[in-house]
Short mmCIF file of N, CA and C in Angstrom, two decimals:
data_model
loop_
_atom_site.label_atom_id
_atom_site.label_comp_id
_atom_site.label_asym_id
_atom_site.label_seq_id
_atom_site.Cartn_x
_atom_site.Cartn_y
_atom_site.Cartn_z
N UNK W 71 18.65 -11.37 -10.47
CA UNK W 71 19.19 -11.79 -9.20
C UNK W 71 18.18 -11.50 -8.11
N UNK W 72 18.07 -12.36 -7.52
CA UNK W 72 16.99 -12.15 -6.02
C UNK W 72 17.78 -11.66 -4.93
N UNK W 73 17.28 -10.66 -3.90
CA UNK W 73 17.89 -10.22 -2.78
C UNK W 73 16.10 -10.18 -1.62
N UNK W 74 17.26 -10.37 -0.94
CA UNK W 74 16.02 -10.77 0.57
C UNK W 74 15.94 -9.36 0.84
N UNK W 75 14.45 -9.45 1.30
CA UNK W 75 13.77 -7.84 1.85
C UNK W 75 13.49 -7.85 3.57
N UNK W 76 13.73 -6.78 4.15
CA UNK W 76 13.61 -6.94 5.31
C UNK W 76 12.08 -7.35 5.65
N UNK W 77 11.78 -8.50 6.44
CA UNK W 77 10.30 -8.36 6.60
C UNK W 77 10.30 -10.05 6.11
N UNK W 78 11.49 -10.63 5.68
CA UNK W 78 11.11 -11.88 4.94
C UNK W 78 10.80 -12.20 3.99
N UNK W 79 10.39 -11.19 2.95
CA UNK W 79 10.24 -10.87 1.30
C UNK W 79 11.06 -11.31 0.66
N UNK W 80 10.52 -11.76 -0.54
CA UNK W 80 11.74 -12.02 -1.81
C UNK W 80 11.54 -10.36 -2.56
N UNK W 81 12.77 -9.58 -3.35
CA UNK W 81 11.84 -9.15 -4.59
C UNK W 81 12.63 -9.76 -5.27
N UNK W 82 11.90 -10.42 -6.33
CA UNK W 82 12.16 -11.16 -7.80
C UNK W 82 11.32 -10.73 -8.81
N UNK W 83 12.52 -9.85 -9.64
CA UNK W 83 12.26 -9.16 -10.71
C UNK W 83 11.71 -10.62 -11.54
N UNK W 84 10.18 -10.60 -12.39
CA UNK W 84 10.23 -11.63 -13.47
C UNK W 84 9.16 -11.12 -14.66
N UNK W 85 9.51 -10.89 -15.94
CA UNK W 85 9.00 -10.41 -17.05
C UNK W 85 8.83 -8.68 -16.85
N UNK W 86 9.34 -7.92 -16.80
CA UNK W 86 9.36 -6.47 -16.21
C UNK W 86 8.61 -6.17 -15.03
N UNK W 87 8.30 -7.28 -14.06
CA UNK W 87 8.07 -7.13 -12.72
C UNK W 87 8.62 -7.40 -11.54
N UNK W 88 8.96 -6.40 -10.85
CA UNK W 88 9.92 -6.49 -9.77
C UNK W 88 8.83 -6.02 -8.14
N UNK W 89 9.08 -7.68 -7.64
CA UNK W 89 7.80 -7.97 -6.46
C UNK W 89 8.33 -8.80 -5.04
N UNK W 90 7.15 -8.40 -4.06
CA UNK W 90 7.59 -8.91 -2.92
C UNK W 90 6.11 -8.94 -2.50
N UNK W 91 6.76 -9.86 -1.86
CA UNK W 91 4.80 -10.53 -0.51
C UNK W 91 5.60 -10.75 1.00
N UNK W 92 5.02 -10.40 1.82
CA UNK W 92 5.37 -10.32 2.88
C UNK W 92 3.93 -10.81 3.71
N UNK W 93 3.77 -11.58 4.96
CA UNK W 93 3.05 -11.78 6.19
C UNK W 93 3.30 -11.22 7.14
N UNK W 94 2.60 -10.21 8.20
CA UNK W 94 2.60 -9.82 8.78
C UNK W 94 1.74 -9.74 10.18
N UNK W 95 2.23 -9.84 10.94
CA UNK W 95 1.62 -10.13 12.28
C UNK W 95 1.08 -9.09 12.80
N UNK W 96 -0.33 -9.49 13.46
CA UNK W 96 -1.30 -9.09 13.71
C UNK W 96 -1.03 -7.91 14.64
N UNK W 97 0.22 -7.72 15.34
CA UNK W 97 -0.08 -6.16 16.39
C UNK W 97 0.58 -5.05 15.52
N UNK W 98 0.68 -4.02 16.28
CA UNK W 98 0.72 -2.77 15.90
C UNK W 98 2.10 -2.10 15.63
N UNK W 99 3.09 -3.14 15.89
CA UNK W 99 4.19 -2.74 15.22
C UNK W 99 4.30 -3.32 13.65
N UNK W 100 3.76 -3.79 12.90
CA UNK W 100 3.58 -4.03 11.50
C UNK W 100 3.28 -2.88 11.08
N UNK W 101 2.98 -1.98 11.59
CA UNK W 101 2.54 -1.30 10.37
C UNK W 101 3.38 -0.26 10.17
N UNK W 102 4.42 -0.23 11.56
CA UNK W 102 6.16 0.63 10.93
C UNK W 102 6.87 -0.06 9.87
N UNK W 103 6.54 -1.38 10.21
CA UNK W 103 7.23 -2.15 9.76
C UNK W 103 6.49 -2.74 8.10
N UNK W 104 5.76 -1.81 8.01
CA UNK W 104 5.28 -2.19 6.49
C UNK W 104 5.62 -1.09 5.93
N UNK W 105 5.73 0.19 6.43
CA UNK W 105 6.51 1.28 5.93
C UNK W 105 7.56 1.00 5.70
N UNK W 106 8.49 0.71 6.81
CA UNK W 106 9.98 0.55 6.50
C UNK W 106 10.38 -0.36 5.14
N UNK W 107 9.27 -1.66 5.08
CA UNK W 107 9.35 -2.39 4.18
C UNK W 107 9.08 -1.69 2.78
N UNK W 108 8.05 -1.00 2.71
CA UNK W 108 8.04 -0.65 1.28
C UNK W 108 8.74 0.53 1.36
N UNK W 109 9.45 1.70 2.02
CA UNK W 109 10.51 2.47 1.33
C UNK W 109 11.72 1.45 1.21
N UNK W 110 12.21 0.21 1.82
CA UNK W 110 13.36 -0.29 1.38
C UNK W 110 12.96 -0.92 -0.06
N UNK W 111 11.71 -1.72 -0.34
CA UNK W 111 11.59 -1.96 -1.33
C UNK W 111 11.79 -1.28 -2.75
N UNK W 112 11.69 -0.07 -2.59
CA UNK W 112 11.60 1.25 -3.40
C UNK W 112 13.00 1.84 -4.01
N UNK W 113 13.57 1.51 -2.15
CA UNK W 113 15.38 1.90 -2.52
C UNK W 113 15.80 0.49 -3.14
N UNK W 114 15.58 -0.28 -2.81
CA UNK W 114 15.97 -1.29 -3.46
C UNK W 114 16.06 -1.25 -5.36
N UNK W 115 14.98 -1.19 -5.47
CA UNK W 115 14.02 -0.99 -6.76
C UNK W 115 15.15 0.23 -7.29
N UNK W 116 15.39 1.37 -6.77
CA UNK W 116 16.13 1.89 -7.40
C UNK W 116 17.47 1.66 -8.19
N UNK W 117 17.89 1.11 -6.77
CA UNK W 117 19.35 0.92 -6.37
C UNK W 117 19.72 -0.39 -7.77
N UNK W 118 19.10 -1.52 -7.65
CA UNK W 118 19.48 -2.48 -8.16
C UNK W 118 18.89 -2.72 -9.48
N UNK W 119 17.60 -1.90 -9.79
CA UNK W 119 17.50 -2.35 -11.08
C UNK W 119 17.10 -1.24 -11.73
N UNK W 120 17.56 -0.03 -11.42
CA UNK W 120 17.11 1.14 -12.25
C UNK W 120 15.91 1.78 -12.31
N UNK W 121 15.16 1.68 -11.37
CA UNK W 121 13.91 1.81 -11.41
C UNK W 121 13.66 3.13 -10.94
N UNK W 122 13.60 4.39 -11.39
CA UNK W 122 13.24 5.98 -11.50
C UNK W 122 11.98 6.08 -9.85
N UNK W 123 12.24 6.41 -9.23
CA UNK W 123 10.61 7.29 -7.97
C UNK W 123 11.40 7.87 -6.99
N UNK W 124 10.13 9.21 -7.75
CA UNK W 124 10.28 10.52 -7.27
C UNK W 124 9.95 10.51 -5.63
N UNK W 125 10.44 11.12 -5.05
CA UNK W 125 10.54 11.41 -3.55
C UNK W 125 9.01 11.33 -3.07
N UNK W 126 8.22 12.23 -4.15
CA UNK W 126 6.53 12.06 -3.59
C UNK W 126 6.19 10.86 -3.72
N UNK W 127 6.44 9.93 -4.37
CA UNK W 127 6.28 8.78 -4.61
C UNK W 127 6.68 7.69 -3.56
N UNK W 128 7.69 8.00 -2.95
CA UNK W 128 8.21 7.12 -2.09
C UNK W 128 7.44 7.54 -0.66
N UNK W 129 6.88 8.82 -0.24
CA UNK W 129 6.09 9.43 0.76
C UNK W 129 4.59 8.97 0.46
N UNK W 130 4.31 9.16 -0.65
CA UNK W 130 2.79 8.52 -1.17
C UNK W 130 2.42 7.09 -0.45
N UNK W 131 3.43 6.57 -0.83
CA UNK W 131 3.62 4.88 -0.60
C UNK W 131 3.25 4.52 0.49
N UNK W 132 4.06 5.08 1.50
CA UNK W 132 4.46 4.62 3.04
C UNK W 132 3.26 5.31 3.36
N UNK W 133 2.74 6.45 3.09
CA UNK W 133 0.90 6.92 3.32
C UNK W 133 0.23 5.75 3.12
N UNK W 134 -0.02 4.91 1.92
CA UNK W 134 -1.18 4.35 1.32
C UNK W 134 -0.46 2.74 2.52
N UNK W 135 0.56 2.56 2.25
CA UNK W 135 0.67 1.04 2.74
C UNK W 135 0.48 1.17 4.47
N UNK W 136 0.64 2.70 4.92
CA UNK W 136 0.19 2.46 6.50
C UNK W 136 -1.36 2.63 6.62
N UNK W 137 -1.72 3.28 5.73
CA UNK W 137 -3.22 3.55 5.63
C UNK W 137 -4.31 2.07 5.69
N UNK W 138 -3.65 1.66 4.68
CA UNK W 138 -4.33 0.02 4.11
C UNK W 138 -4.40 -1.40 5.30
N UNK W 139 -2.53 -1.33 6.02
CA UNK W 139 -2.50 -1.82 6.99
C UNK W 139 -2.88 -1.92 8.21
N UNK W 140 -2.99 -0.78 8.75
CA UNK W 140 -3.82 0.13 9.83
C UNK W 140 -5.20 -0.36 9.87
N UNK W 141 -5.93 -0.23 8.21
CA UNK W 141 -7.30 -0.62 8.51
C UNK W 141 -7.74 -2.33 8.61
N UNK W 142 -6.67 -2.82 7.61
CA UNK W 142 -6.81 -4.61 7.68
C UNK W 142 -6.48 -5.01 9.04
N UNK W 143 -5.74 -4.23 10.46
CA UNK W 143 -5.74 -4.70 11.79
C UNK W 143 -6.53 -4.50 12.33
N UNK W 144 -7.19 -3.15 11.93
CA UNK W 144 -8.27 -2.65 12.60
C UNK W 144 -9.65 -3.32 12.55
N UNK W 145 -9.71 -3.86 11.20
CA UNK W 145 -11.18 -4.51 11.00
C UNK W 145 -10.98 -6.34 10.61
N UNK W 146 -9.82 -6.94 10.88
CA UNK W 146 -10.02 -8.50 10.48
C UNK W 146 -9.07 -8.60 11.58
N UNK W 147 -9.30 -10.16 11.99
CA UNK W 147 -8.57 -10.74 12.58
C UNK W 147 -7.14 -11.59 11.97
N UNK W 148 -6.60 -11.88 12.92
CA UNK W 148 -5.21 -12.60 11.83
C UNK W 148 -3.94 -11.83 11.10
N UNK W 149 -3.61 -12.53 10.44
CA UNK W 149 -2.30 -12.18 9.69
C UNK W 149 -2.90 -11.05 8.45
N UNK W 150 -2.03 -10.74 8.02
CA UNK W 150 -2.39 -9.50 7.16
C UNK W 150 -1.27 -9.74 5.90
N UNK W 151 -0.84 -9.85 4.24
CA UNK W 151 -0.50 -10.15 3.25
C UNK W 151 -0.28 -8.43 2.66
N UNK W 152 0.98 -8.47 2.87
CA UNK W 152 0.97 -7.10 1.98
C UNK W 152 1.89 -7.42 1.00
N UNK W 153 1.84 -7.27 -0.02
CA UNK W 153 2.40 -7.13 -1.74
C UNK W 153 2.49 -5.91 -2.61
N UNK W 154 3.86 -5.70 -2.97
CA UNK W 154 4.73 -4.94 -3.74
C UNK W 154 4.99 -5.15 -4.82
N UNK W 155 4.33 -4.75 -6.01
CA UNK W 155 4.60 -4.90 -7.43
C UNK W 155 4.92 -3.76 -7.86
N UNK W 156 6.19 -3.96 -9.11
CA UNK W 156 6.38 -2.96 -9.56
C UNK W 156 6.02 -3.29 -10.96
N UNK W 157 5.20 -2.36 -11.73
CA UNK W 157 5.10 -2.98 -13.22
C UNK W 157 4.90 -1.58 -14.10
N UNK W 158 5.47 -1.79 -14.90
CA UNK W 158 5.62 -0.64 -15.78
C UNK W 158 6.07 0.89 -14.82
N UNK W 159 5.53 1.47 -14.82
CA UNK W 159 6.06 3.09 -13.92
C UNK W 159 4.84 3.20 -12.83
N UNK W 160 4.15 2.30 -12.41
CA UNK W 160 3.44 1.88 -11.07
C UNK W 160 3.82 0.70 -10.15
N UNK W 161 3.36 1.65 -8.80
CA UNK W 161 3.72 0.20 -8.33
C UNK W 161 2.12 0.13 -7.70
N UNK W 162 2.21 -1.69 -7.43
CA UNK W 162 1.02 -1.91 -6.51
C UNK W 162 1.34 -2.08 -5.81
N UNK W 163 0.56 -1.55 -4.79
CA UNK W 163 0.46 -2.02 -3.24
C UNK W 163 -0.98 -2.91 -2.96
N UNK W 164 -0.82 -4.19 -2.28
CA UNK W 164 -1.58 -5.16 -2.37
C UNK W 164 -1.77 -5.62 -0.97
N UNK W 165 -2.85 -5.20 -0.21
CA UNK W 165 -3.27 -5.81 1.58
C UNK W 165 -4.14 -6.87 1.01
N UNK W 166 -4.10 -8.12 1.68
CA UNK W 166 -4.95 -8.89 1.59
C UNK W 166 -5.43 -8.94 3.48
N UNK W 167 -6.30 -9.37 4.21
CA UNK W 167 -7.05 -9.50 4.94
C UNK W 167 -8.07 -10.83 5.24
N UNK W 168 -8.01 -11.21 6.56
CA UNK W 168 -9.71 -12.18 6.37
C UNK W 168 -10.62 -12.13 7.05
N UNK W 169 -11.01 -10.35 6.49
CA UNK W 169 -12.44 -10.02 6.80
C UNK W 169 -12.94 -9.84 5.11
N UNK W 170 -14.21 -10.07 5.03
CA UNK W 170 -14.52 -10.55 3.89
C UNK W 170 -15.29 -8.87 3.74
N UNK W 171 -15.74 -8.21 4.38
CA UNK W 171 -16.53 -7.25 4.28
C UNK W 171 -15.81 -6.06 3.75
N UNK W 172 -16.33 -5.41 2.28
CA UNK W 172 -15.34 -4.67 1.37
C UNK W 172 -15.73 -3.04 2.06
N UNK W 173 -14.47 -2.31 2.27
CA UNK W 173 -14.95 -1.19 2.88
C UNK W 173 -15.21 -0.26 2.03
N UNK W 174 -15.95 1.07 2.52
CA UNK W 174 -17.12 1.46 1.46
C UNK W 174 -16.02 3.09 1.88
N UNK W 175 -15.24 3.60 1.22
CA UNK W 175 -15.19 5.46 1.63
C UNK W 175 -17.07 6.22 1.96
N UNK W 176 -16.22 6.74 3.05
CA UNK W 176 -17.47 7.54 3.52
C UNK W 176 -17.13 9.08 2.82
N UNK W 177 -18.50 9.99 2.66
CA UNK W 177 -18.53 10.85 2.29
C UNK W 177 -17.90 11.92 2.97
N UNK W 178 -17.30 13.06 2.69
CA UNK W 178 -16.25 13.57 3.46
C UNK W 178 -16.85 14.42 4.42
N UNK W 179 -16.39 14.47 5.13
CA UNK W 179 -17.05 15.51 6.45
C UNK W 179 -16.26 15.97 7.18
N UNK W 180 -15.38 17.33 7.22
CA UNK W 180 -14.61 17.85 7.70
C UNK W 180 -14.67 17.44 8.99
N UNK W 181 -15.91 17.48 9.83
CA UNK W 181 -16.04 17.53 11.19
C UNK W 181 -15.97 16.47 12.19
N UNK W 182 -15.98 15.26 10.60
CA UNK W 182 -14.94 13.65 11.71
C UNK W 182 -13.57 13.69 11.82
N UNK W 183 -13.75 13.29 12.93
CA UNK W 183 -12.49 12.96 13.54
C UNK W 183 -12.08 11.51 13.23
N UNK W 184 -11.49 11.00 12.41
CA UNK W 184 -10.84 9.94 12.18
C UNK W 184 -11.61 9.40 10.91
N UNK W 185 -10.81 8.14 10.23
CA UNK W 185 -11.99 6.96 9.09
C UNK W 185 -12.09 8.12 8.25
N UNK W 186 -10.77 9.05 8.06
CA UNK W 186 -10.32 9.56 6.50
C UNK W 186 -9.16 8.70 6.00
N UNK W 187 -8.67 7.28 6.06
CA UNK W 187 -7.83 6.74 5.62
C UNK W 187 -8.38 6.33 4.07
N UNK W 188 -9.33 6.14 3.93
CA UNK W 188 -10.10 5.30 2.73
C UNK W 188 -10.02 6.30 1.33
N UNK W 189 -10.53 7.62 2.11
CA UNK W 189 -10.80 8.87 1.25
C UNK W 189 -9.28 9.11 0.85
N UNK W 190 -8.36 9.15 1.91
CA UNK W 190 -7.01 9.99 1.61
C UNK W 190 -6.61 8.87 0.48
N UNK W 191 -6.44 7.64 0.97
CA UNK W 191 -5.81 6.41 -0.55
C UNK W 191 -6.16 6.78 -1.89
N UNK W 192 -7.59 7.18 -1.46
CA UNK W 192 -8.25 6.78 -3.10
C UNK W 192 -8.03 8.03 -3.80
N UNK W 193 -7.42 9.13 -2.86
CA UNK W 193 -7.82 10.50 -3.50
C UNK W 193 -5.82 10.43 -4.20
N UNK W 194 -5.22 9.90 -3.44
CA UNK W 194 -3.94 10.07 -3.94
C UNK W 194 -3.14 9.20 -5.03
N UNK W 195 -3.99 7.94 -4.77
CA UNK W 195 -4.00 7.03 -6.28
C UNK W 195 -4.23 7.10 -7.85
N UNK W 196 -3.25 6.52 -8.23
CA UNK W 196 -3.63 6.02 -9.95
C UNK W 196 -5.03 5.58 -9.85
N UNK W 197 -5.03 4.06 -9.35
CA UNK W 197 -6.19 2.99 -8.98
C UNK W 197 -6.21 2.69 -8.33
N UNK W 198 -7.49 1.95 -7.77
CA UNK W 198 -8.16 1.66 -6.73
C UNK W 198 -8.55 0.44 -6.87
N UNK W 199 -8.86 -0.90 -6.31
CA UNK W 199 -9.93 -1.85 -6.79
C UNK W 199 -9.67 -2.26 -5.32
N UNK W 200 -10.97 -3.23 -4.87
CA UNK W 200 -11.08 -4.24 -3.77
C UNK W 200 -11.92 -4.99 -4.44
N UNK W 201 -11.67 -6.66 -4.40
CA UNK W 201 -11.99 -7.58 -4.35
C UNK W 201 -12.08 -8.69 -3.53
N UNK W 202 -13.58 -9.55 -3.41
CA UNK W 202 -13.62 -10.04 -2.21
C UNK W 202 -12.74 -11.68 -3.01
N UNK W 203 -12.55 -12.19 -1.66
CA UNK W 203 -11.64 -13.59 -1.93
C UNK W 203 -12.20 -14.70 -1.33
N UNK W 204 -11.69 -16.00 -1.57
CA UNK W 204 -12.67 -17.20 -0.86
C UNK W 204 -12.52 -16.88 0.64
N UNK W 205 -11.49 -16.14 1.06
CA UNK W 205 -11.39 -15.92 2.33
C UNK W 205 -10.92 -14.37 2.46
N UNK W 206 -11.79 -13.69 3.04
CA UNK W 206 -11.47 -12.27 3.19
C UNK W 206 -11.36 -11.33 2.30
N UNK W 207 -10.45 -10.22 1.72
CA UNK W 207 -11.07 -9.72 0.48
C UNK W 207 -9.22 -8.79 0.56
N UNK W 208 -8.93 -8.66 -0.94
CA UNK W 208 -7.71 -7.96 -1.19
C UNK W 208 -8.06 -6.83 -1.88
N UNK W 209 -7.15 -5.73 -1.37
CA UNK W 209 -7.37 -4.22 -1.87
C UNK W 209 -6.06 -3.97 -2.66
N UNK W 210 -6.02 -3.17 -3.71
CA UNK W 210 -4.68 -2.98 -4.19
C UNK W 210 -5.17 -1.79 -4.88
N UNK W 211 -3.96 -1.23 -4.60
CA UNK W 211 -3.35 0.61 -4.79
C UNK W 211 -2.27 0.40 -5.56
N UNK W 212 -2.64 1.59 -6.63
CA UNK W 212 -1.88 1.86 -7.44
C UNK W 212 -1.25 3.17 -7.47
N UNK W 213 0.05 3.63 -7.23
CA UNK W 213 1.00 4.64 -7.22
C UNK W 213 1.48 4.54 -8.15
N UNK W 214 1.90 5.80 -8.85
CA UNK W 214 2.58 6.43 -10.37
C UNK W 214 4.15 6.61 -9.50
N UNK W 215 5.54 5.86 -10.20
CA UNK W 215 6.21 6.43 -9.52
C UNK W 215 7.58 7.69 -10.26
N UNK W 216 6.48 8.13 -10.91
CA UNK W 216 7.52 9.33 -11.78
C UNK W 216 6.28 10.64 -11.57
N UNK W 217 5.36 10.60 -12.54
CA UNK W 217 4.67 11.36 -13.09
C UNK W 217 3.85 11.95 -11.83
N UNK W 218 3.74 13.34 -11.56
CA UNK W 218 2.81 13.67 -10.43
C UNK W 218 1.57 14.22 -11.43
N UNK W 219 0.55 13.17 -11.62
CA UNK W 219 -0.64 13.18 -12.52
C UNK W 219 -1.62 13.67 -11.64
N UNK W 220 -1.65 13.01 -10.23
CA UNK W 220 -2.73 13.68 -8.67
C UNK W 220 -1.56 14.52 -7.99
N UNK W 221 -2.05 16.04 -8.61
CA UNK W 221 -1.09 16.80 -8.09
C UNK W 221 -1.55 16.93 -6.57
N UNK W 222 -1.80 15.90 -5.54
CA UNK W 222 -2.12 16.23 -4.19
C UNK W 222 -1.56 16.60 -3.39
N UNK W 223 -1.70 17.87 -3.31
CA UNK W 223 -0.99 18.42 -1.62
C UNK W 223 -1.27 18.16 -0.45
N UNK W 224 -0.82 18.73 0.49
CA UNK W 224 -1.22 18.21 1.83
C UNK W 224 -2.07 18.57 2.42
N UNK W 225 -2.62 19.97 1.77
CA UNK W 225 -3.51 20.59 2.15
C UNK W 225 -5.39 19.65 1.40
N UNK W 226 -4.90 18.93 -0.18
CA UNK W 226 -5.84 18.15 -0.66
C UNK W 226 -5.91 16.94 0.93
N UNK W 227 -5.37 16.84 1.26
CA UNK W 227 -6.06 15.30 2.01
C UNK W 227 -5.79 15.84 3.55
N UNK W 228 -5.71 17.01 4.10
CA UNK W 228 -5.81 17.65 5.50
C UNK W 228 -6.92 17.46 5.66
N UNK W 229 -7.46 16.34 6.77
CA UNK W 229 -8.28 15.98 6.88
C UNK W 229 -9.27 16.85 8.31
N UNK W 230 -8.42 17.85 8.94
CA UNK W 230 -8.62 18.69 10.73
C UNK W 230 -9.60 19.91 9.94
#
C-alpha cells in the first residue's frame, strides 16, 4: 500500500524496498524540512511495515540528511533531490545536486571553525559514495538501522 509523505513523497515499498524522492526548494527552510521528512519517513517505516531503527539511527539520519542538504544549498544552485531507501537493515540517504564538482573531506583540524559536515557523514556511516551525473553529481549515505557497528559518540564527531 502507498501512503503520501510529508514533503510530496511517495514511500512505495517494491521488492524489499521501501522509498521516497522528494524536490526541494532552494532556501533554507528545506533543510528542517528534510529532517522532518526523513524522521517521518522512518516512523513511517516502522509503523507500517515493520521495519526495526534504533533511536541512534533515527538521530544519525536527520545528522547526515541535514548535513548533505545544507551543503547541496550551499554549493549548487537550484532544486536539490533527496531520496530515502530502505533496503535490507540500511537505509540510503540520496542528495542529488547541479553542481557537478564532487566534494573532497578535508583533513581534520580541530582549529576550523566550520566544513566538518563531510568528515562528521563519512565518519558516522556504513557507506559513502559520490558520483558525478550528466548534470551535477549524487551523494548517497548509508545508515545501519539496528546494529551500532560505528560506535560514534558525540564526543567522536565534536568538532569545537
Amino acid at each position: 500500500m502507498e501512503s503520501l509523505i510529508k514533503g510530496g513523497g511517495r514511500m512505495a515499498p517494491q521488492r524489499g524496498r521501501i522509498e521516497t524522492t522528494v524536490a526541494l526548494e532552494g532556501d533554507s527552510l528545506c533543510i528542517a524540512e528534510a529532517r522532518h521528512l526523513a524522521a517521518d519517513f522512518l516512523s513511517q517505516a516502522q509503523a507500517e511495515h515493520g521495519v526495526p531503527v534504533t533511536a541512534r539511527a533515527m538521530d544519525l539520519t536527520q545528522l547526515v540528511v541535514s548535513e548533505l542538504v545544507t551543503n547541496a544549498l550551499k554549493y549548487a544552485p537550484g532544486p536539490v533531490l533527496l531520496a530515502l531507501r530502505i533496503v535490507g537493515g540500511l537505509l540510503e540517504v540520496a542528495v542529488w545536486d547541479s553542481d557537478p564538482v564532487l566534494p573532497v573531506a578535508r583533513a581534520a583540524d580541530p582549529g576550523r571553525v566550520g566544513q566538518h559536515g563531510l568528515e562528521i557523514v563519512m565518519a558516522i556511516c556504513e557507506g559513502f559514495e559520490v558520483r558525478r551525473e550528466p548534470v551535477g553529481k549524487h551523494i548517497t549515505a548509508r545508515i545501519g538501522l539496528l546494529a551500532d557497528t560505528h560506535a560514534v559518540t558525540r564526543a567522536d564527531v565534536d568538532t569545537r
